[in-house]
Amino acid sequence: MRSPLKLISSIALISALSLMTGIPLLQASAAPIRATTELLDYAYPKSLNWRVRRDLARRIGIPAKDLRVTEAQRQTWKDGCLELSAPDEFCTQQLVEGWRIVVAHRQQQWVYHTDAQGQSLRLESGDRPLPRNVIFRSQSSGGFAGQNYETVLFTDGRMQQKITFVGGKNAPVRTWRVSPEKVQQFRQLLEREQFQSFNHKTYPATAGAADFFVVRLSSPMGTVEYADVAQDKLPRSLKTIIQAWNLLR
């Protein structure tokens, strides 16, 4: 049993700490502790948490319960497209109050722009138009190792591949050239197989799949995403494009 003197000293110490921190004595033990890996504005709507996770789950085939919101920051977007307009898209010139949301799964992260309630939301990396000098780009992310691959074909025939490891370290950039004839043949293939018809489509992995990559293919005509473990189930035209692209790599 504590002595009365020690008990009084303990109460005095807690009271002093309460005055210094501004937290009432009865609430001191219940003060929330923010994880060091999260940057959340706790005023953001909880329904928004569910909406962005559900949208991303639909895109990449990972269950929403396995996705986690790690950042939620207030933003005022400069246009009705939430500063993520698609090519040739008309955006109303108005300020839109909303949020910048980061969703994570293991070592992967995705960034969303949303309005205040999540009625309008856009995935940052998937909606940005390609630079003018890029013909085609593939981005692969996932797997247990958490590596990211980006391969780009430029209009002058250069090809470039970047590999990013967990922790942000990059492998040396690999660069090579493709003949003008092959560049032209690939461009014609994209038109013949109507790559634009797959714009904004997603082909997720089957439920329960693990250790797979999500691949995003982009051209000035559009963007499509698929899980590499589901490649056999892709439309014939899309598989033809993927096969031709792999030959250039």
Short mmCIF file of C-alpha atoms in Angstrom, two decimals, residues 71-169:
data_model
loop_
_atom_site.label_atom_id
_atom_site.label_comp_id
_atom_site.label_asym_id
_atom_site.label_seq_id
_atom_site.Cartn_x
_atom_site.Cartn_y
_atom_site.Cartn_z
CA GLU A 71 -3.08 10.69 -45.01
CA ALA A 72 -6.08 12.99 -45.19
CA GLN A 73 -5.38 16.68 -45.75
CA ARG A 74 -7.77 19.52 -46.58
CA GLN A 75 -7.27 21.02 -50.03
CA THR A 76 -8.87 23.72 -52.14
CA TRP A 77 -8.75 22.51 -55.75
CA LYS A 78 -8.55 25.13 -58.49
CA ASP A 79 -11.08 23.57 -60.88
CA GLY A 80 -14.02 21.20 -61.12
CA CYS A 81 -11.70 18.38 -62.23
CA LEU A 82 -9.90 18.54 -58.87
CA GLU A 83 -6.70 19.48 -60.77
CA LEU A 84 -6.64 16.06 -62.43
CA SER A 85 -8.20 16.60 -65.83
CA ALA A 86 -8.16 13.88 -68.48
CA PRO A 87 -6.88 14.75 -71.99
CA ASP A 88 -9.29 17.12 -73.78
CA GLU A 89 -11.58 17.27 -70.73
CA PHE A 90 -13.33 20.57 -70.04
CA CYS A 91 -13.06 21.65 -66.39
CA THR A 92 -15.20 24.33 -64.76
CA GLN A 93 -13.08 27.15 -63.38
CA GLN A 94 -14.15 27.19 -59.76
CA LEU A 95 -12.65 26.53 -56.37
CA VAL A 96 -13.63 23.17 -54.90
CA GLU A 97 -13.15 22.40 -51.22
CA GLY A 98 -11.98 18.85 -50.73
CA TRP A 99 -9.32 16.44 -49.57
CA ARG A 100 -6.04 14.87 -50.63
CA ILE A 101 -6.22 11.25 -49.51
CA VAL A 102 -3.36 8.72 -49.48
CA VAL A 103 -4.32 5.04 -49.39
CA ALA A 104 -1.73 2.34 -48.67
CA HIS A 105 -1.35 -1.42 -48.97
CA ARG A 106 1.94 -2.78 -47.70
CA GLN A 107 4.62 -0.68 -49.46
CA GLN A 108 2.30 0.69 -52.17
CA GLN A 109 0.55 4.05 -52.05
CA TRP A 110 -2.16 5.71 -54.13
CA VAL A 111 -3.20 9.38 -54.00
CA TYR A 112 -6.78 10.57 -54.42
CA HIS A 113 -8.20 14.05 -54.97
CA THR A 114 -11.79 14.35 -53.72
CA ASP A 115 -14.45 16.94 -53.07
CA ALA A 116 -15.66 17.64 -49.53
CA GLN A 117 -17.88 14.55 -49.21
CA GLY A 118 -16.24 12.19 -51.69
CA GLN A 119 -19.03 12.46 -54.26
CA SER A 120 -16.31 13.26 -56.80
CA LEU A 121 -12.95 11.51 -56.51
CA ARG A 122 -10.01 11.00 -58.85
CA LEU A 123 -6.95 8.80 -58.62
CA GLU A 124 -3.90 11.01 -59.06
CA SER A 125 -1.51 8.80 -60.98
CA GLY A 126 -4.14 7.29 -63.23
CA ASP A 127 -5.66 10.51 -64.53
CA ARG A 128 -2.63 12.58 -65.51
CA PRO A 129 -2.05 12.98 -69.26
CA LEU A 130 1.25 11.75 -70.68
CA PRO A 131 3.97 14.20 -71.76
CA ARG A 132 3.82 15.05 -75.46
CA ASN A 133 7.00 13.14 -76.28
CA VAL A 134 5.73 9.83 -74.84
CA ILE A 135 4.08 7.20 -77.05
CA PHE A 136 3.46 4.53 -74.44
CA ARG A 137 4.19 3.81 -70.79
CA SER A 138 3.81 0.81 -68.52
CA GLN A 139 3.88 1.02 -64.72
CA SER A 140 3.97 -2.09 -62.54
CA SER A 141 3.72 -2.13 -58.77
CA GLY A 142 3.10 -4.76 -56.13
CA GLY A 143 4.42 -8.17 -55.22
CA PHE A 144 5.75 -9.09 -51.80
CA ALA A 145 9.00 -7.23 -52.57
CA GLY A 146 7.11 -3.97 -53.19
CA GLN A 147 9.11 -2.94 -56.26
CA ASN A 148 7.83 -0.43 -58.84
CA TYR A 149 8.74 -0.58 -62.53
CA GLU A 150 8.18 2.16 -65.10
CA THR A 151 9.01 1.64 -68.79
CA VAL A 152 8.53 4.45 -71.32
CA LEU A 153 8.69 4.62 -75.13
CA PHE A 154 9.48 8.12 -76.43
CA THR A 155 8.66 9.54 -79.85
CA ASP A 156 12.34 9.53 -80.86
CA GLY A 157 12.61 5.75 -80.31
CA ARG A 158 14.28 5.89 -76.90
CA MET A 159 13.08 3.46 -74.26
CA GLN A 160 13.75 3.95 -70.58
CA GLN A 161 13.11 1.76 -67.56
CA LYS A 162 13.21 2.85 -63.92
CA ILE A 163 13.02 0.49 -60.95
CA THR A 164 12.19 1.79 -57.48
CA PHE A 165 12.74 -0.40 -54.42
CA VAL A 166 11.11 -0.28 -51.00
CA GLY A 167 12.32 2.80 -49.15
CA GLY A 168 12.56 4.91 -52.31
CA LYS A 169 15.94 3.69 -53.58
#
